[in-house]
PDB file of C-alpha atoms and ligand atoms in Angstrom:
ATOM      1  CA  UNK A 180     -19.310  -6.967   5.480  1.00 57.00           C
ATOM      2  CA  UNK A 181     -16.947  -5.237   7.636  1.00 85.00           C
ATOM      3  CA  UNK A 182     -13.576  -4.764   6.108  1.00 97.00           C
ATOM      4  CA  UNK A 183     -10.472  -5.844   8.418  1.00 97.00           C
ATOM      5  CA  UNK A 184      -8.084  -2.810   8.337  1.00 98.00           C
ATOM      6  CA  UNK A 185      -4.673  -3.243   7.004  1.00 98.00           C
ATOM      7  CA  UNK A 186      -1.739  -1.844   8.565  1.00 98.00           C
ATOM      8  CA  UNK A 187       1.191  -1.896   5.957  1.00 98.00           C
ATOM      9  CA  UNK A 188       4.441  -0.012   6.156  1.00 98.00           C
ATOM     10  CA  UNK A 189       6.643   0.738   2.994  1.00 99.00           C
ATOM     11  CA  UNK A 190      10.528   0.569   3.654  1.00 98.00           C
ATOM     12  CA  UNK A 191      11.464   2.152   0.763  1.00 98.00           C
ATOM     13  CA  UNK A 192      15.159   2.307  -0.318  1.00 98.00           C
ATOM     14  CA  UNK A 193      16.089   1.661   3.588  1.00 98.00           C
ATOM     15  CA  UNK A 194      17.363  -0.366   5.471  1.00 97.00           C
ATOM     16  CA  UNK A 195      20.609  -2.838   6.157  1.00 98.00           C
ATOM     17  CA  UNK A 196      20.960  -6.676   6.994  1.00 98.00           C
ATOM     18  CA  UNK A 197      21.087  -5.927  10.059  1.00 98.00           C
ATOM     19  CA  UNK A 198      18.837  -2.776  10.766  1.00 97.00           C
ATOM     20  CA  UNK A 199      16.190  -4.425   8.358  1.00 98.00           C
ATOM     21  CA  UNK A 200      15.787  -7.327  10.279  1.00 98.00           C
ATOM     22  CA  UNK A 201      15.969  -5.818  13.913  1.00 98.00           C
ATOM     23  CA  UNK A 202      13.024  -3.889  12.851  1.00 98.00           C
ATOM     24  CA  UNK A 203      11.430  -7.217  11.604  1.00 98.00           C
ATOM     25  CA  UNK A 204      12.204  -8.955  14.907  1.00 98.00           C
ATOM     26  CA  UNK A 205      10.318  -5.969  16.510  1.00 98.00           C
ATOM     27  CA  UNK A 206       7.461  -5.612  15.108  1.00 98.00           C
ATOM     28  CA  UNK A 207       6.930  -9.652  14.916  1.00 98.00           C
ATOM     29  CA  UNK A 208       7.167  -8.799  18.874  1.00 98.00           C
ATOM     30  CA  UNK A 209       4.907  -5.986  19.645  1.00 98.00           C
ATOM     31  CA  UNK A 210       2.291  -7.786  16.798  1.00 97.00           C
ATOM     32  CA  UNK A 211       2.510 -10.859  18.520  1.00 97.00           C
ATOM     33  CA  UNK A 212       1.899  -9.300  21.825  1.00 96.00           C
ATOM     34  CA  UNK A 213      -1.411  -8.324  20.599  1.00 94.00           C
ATOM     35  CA  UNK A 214      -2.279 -11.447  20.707  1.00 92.00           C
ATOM     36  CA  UNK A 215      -5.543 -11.091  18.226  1.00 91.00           C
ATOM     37  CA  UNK A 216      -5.304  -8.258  16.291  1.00 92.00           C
ATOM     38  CA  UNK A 217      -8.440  -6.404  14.965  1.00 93.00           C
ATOM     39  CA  UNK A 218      -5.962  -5.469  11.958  1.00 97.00           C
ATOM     40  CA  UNK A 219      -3.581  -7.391   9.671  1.00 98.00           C
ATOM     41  CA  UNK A 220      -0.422  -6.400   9.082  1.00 98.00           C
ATOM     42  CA  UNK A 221       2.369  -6.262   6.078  1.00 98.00           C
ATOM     43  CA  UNK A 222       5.677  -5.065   5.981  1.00 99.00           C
ATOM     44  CA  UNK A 223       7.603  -4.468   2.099  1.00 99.00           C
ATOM     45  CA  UNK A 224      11.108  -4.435   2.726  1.00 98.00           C
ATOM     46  CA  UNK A 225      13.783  -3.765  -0.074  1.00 98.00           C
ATOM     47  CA  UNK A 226      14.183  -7.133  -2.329  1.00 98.00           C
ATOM     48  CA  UNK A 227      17.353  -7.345  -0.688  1.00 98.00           C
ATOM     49  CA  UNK A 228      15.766  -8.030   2.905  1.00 98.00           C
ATOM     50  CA  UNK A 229      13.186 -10.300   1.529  1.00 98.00           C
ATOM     51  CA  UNK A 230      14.087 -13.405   3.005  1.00 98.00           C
ATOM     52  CA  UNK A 231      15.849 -12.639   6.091  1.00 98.00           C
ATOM     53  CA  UNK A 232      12.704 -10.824   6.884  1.00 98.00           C
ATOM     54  CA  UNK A 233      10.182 -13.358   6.094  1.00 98.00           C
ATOM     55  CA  UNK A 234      12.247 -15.492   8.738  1.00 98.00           C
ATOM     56  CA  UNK A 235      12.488 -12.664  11.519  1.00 98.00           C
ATOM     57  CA  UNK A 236       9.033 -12.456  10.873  1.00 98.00           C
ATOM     58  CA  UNK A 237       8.074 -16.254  11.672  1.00 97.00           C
ATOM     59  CA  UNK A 238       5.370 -16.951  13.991  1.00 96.00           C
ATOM     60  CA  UNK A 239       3.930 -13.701  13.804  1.00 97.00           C
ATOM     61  CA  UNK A 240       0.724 -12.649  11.393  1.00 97.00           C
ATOM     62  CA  UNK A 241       2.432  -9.676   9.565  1.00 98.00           C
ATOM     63  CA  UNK A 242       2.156 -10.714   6.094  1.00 98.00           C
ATOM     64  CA  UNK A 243       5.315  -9.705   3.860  1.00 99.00           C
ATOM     65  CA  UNK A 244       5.630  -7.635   0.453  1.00 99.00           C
ATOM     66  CA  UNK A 245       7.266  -6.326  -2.039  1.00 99.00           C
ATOM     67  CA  UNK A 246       7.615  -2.478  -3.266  1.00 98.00           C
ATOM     68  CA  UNK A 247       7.579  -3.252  -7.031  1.00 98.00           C
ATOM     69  CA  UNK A 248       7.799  -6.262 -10.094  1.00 98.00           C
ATOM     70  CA  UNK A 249       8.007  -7.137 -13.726  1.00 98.00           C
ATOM     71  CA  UNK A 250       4.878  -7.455 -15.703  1.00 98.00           C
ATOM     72  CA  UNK A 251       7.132 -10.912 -17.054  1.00 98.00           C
ATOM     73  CA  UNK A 252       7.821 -14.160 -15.176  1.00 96.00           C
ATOM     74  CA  UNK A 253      11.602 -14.509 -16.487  1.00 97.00           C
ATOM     75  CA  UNK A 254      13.620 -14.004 -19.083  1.00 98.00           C
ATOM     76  CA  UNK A 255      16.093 -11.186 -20.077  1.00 98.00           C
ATOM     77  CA  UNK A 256      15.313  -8.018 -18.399  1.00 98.00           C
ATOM     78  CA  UNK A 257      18.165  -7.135 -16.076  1.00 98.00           C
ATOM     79  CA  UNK A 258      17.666  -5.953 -12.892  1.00 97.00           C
ATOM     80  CA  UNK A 259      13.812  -6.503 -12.694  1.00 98.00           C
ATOM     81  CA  UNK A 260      12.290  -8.941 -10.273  1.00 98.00           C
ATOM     82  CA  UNK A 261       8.980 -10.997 -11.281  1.00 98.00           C
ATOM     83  CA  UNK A 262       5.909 -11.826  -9.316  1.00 98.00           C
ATOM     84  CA  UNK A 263       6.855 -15.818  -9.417  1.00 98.00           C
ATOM     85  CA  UNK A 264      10.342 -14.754  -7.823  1.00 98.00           C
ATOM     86  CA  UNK A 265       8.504 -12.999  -4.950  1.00 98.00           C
ATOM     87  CA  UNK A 266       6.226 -15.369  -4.670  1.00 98.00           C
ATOM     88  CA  UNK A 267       9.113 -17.584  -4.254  1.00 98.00           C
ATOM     89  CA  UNK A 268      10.749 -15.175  -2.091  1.00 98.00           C
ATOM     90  CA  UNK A 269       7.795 -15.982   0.694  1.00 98.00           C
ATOM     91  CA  UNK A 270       5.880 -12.655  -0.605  1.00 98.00           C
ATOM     92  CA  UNK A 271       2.169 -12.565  -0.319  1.00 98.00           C
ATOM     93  CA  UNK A 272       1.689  -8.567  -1.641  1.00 99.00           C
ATOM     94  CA  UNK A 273       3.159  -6.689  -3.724  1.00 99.00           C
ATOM     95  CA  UNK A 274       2.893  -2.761  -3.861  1.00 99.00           C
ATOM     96  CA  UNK A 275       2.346  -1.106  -7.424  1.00 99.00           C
ATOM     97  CA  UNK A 276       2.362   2.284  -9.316  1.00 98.00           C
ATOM     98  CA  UNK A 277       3.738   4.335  -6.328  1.00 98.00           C
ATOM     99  CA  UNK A 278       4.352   7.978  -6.998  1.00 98.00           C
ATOM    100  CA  UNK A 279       7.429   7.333  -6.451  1.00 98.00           C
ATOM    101  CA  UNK A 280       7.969   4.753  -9.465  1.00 98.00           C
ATOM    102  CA  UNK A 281       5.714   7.098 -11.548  1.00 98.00           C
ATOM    103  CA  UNK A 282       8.018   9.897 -11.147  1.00 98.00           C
ATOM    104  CA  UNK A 283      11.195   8.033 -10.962  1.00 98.00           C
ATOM    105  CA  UNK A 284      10.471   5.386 -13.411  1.00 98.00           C
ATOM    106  CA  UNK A 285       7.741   7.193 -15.636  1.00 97.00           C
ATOM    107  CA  UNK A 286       5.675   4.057 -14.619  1.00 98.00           C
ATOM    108  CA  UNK A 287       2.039   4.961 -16.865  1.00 98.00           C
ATOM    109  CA  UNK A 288      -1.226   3.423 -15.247  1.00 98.00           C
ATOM    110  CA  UNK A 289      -0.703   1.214 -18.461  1.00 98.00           C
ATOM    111  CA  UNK A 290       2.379  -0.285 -17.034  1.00 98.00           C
ATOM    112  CA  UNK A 291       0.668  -0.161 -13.623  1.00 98.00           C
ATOM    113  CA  UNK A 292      -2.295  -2.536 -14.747  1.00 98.00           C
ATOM    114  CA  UNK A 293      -0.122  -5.087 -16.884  1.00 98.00           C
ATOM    115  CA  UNK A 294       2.308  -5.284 -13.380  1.00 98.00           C
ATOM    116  CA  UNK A 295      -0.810  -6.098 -11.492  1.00 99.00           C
ATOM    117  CA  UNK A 296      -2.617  -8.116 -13.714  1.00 98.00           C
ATOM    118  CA  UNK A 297       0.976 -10.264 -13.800  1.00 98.00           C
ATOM    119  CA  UNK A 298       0.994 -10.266 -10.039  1.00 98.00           C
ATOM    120  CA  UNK A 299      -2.637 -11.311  -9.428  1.00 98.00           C
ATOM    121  CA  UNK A 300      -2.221 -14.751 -11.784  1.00 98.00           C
ATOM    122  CA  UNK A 301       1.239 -15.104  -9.729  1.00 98.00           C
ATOM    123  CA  UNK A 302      -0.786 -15.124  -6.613  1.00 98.00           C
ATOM    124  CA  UNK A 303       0.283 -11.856  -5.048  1.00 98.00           C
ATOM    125  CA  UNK A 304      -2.055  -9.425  -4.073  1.00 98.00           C
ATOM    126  CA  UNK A 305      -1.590  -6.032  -4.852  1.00 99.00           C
ATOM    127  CA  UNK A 306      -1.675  -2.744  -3.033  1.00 99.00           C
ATOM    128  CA  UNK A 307      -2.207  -0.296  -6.210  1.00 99.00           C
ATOM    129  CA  UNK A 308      -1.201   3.626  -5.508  1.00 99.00           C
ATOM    130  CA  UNK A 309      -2.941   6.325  -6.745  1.00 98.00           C
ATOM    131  CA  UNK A 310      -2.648  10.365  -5.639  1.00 98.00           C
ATOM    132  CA  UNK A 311      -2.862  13.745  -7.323  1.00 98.00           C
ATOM    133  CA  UNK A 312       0.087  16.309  -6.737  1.00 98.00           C
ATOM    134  CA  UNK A 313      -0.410  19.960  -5.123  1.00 98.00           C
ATOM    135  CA  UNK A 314      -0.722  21.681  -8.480  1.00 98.00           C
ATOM    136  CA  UNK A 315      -3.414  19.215  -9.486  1.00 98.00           C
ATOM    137  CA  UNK A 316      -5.393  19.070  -5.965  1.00 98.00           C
ATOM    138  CA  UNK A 317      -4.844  23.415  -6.280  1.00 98.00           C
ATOM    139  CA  UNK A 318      -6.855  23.187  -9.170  1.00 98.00           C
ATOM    140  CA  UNK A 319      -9.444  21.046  -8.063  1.00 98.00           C
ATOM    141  CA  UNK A 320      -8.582  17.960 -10.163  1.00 98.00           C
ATOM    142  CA  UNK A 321      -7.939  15.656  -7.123  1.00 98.00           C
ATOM    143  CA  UNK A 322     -10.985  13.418  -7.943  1.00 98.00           C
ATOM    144  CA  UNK A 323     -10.779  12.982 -11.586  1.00 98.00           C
ATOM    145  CA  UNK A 324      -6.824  12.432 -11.247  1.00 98.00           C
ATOM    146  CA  UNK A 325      -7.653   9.580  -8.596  1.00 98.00           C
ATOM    147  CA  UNK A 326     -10.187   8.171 -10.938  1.00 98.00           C
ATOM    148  CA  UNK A 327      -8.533   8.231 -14.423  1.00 98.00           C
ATOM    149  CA  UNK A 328      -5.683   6.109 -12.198  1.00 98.00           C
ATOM    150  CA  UNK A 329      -7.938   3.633 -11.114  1.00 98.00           C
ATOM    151  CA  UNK A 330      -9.703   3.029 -14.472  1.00 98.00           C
ATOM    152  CA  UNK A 331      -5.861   2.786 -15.981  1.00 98.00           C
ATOM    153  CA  UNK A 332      -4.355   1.414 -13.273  1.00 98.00           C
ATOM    154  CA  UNK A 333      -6.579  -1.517 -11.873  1.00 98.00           C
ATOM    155  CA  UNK A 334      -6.947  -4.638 -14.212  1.00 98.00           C
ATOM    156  CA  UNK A 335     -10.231  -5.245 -15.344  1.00 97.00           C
ATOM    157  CA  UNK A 336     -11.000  -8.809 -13.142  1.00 97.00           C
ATOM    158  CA  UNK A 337      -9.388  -7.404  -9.980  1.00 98.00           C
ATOM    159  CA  UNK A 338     -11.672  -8.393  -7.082  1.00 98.00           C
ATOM    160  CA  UNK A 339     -11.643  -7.498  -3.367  1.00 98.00           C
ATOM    161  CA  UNK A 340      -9.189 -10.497  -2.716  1.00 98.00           C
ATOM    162  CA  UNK A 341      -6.605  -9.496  -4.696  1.00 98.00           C
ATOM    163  CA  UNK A 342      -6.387  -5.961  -5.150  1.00 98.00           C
ATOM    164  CA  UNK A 343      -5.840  -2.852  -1.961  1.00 98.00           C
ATOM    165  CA  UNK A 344      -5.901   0.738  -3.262  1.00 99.00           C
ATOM    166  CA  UNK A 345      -3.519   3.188  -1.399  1.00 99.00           C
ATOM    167  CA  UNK A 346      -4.525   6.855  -2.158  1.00 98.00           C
ATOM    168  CA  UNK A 347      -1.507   8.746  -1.369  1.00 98.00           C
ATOM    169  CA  UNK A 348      -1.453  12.581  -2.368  1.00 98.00           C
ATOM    170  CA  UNK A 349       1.879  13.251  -3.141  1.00 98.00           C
ATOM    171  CA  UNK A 350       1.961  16.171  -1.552  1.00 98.00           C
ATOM    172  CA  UNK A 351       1.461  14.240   1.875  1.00 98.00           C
ATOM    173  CA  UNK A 352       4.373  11.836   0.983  1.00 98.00           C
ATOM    174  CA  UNK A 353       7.087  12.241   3.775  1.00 97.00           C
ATOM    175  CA  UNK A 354       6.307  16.170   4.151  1.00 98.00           C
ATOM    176  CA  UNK A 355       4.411  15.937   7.955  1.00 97.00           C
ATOM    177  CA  UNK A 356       1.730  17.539   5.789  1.00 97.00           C
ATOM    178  CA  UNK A 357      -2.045  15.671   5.740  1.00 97.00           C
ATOM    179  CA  UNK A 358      -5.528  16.636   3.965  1.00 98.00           C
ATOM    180  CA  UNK A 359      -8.367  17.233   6.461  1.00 98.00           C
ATOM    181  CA  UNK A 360      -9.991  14.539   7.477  1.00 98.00           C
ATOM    182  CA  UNK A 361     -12.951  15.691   4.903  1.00 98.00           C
ATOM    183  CA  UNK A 362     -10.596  16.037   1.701  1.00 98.00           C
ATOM    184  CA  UNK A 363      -9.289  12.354   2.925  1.00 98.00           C
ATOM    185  CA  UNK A 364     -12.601  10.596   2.909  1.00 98.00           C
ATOM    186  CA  UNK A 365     -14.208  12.561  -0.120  1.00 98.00           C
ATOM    187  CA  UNK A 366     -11.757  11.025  -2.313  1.00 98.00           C
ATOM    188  CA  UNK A 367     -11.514   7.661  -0.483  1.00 98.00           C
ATOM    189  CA  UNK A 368     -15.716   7.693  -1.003  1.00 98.00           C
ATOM    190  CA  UNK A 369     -15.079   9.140  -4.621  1.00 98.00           C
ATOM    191  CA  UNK A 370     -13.100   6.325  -5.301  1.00 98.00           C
ATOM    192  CA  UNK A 371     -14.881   3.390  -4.013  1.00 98.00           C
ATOM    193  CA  UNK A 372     -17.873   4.695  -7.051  1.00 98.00           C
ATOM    194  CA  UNK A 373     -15.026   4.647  -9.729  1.00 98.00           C
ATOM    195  CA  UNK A 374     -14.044   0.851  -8.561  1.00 98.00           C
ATOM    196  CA  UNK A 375     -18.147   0.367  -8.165  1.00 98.00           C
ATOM    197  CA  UNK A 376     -18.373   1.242 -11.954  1.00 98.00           C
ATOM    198  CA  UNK A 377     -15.264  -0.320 -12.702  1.00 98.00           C
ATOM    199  CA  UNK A 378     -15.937  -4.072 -10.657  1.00 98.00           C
ATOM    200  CA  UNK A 379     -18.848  -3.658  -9.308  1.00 98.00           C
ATOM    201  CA  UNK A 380     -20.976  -2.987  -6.119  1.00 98.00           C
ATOM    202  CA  UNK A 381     -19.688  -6.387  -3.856  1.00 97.00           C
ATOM    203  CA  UNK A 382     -15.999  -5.796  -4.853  1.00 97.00           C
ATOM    204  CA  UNK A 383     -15.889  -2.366  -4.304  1.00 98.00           C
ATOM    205  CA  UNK A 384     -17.709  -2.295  -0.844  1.00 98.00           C
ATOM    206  CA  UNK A 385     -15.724  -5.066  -0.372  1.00 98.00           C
ATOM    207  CA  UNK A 386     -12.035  -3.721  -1.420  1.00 98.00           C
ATOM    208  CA  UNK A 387      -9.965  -1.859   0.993  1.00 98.00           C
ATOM    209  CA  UNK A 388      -8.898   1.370   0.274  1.00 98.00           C
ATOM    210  CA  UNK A 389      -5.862   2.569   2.865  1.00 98.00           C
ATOM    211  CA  UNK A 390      -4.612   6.224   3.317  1.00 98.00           C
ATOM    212  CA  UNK A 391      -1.065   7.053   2.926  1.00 98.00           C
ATOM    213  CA  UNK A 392       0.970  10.503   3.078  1.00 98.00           C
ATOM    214  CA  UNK A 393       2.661  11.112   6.659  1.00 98.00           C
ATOM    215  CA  UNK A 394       0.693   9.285   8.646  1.00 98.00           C
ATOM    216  CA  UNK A 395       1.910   8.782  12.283  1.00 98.00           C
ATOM    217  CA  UNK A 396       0.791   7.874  15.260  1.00 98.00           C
ATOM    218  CA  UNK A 397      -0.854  11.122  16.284  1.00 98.00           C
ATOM    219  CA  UNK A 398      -3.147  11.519  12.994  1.00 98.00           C
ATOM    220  CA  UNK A 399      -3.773   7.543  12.770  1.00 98.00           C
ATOM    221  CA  UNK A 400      -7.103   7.494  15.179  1.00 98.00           C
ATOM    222  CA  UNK A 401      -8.734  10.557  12.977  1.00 98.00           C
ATOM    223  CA  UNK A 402      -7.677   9.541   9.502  1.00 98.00           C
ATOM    224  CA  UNK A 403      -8.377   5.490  10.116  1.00 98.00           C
ATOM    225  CA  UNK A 404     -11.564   6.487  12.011  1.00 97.00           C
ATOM    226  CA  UNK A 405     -13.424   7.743   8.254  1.00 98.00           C
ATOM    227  CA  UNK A 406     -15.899   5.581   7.436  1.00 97.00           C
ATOM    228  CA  UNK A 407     -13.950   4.885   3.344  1.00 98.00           C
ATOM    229  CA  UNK A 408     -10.320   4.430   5.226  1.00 98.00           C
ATOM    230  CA  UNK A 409      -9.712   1.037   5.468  1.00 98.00           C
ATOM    231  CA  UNK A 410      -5.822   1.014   6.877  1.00 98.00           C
ATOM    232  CA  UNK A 411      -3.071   3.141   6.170  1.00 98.00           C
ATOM    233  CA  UNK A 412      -0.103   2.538   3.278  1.00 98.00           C
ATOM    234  CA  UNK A 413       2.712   3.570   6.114  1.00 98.00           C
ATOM    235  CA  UNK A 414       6.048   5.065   4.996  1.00 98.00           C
ATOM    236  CA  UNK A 415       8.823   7.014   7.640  1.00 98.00           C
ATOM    237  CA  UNK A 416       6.981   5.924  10.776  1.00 98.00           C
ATOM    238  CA  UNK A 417       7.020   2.241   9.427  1.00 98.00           C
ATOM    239  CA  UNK A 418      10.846   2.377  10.245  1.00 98.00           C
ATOM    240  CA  UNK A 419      10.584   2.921  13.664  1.00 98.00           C
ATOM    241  CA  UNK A 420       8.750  -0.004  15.638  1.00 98.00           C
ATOM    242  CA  UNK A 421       6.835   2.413  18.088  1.00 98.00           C
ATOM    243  CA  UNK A 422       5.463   4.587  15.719  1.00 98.00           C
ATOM    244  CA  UNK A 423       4.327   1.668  13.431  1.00 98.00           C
ATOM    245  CA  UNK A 424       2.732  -0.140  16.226  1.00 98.00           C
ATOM    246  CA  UNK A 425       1.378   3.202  17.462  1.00 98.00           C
ATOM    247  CA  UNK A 426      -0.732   3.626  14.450  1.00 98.00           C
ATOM    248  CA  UNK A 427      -1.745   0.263  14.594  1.00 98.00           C
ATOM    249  CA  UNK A 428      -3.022   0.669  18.542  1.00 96.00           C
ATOM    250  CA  UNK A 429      -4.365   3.937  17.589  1.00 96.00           C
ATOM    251  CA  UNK A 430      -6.617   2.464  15.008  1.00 94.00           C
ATOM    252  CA  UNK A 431      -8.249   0.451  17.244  1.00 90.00           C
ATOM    253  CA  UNK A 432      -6.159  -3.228  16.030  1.00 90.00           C
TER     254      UNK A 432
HETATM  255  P1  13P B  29       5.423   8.797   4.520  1.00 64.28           P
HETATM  256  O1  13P B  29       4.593   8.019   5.537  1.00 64.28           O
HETATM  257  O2  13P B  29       6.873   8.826   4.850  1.00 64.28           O
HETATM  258  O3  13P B  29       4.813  10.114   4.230  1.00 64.28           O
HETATM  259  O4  13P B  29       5.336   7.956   3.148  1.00 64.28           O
HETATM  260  C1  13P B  29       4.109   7.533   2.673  1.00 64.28           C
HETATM  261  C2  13P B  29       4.327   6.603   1.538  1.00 64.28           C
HETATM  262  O5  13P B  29       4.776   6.996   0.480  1.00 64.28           O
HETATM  263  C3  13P B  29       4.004   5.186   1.760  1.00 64.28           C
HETATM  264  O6  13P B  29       3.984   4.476   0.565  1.00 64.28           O
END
């Protein structure tokens, strides 16, 4: 079975009322103009531009996301968010374990799986990160770093409907710097066996893996051409509506 790529751009901590749904309005445009896209599409604002996105976004198939959530449905844990509550929020993904929250946060895959395992029975899917840095991919440990996260990181029933991996070398994050083509699709293939072992054969041919780490629209067609890339986890470009939409036209959507 072929898998549809997914085309899904992280906002990070950007983004006003206003700005944040401007950009919405655009891309619901230039997706819509596609007509019918060989690609979905997602878009994880802040929490703050949640809503007002989900609305700018109506009428168009760019599914909407979040960039992080409790492993709890409620109760006393200040500033966190749940799953139901994006859920509620009109969220259909939500994106977990990003380098970003490991290194800010000290997120472990631990806390990684429990978050997804709360999202999946919430009804979100997931998009789970994984990456090595440069002084683990300098010593050669890219592969086993990528697949220690995934056996940590992935709940155990996860299936191919509910779960998107998004290798992202850290060391690609937001620097203009990519791995060759090669490096890309040896670990995306490396990792597909770990989730083989992990959930088996169907799920894992079945589950798509994106690429993300300074993608733009000039490295989209060779990175989302690899046979093991499956879309691309999108961050600076995703602010801008050309270069978002670039990388989706690039990869053939
Ligand atoms: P950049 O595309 O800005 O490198 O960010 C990638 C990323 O971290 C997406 O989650």
């Amino acid at each position: 079975m072929a898998r549809k790529k997914l085309i899904a751009g992280n906002w990070k901590m950007n983004g006003l009322m206003a700005d944040g749904v401007d950009l919405a309005k655009g891309i619901a445009r230039e997706v819509k103009a596609l007509g019918k896209p060989g690609c979905e599409f997602l878009v994880c604002p802040p929490f703050t531009l949640l809503t007002s996105v989900k609305k700018a976004l109506r009428g168009a198939k760019v599914a909407l996301g979040a960039q992080d959530c409790h492993f709890n449905a409620k109760g006393a844990h200040t500033g966190d968010i749940s799953p139901l509550m994006l859920k509620d929020a009109g969220c259909s993904y939500v994106i977990l374990g990003h380098s970003e929250r490991r290194a800010d946060h000290g997120e472990s895959d631990e806390l990684v799986c429990k978050k997804a395992a709360a999202a999946h029975a919430a009804g979100l899917k997931t998009v789970i990160c994984i990456g090595e840095t440069l002084e683990q991919r300098n010593d050669g440990k890219a592969i086993d770093v990528c697949s220690r996260q995934i056996m940590g990181s992935v709940p155990e029933d996860s299936t191919s409907a509910d779960t998107v991996i998004a290798y992202e070398p850290v060391w690609a994050i937001g620097t203009g710097k990519v791995p060759t083509a090669a490096d890309v699709e040896e670990v995306h293939a490396a990792v597909r066996k770990v989730l083989s072992k992990k959930l088996g054969k169907s799920n894992a041919n079945k589950m798509r893996i994106l690429y993300g780490g300074s993608v733009k629209p000039g490295n989209a067609k060779e990175l989302l051409s690899l046979p093991d890339v499956d879309g691309a986890l999108v961050g600076g470009a995703s602010l801008k509506v050309d270069d978002f939409l670039g990388i989706a036209r690039n990869s053939g959507c």
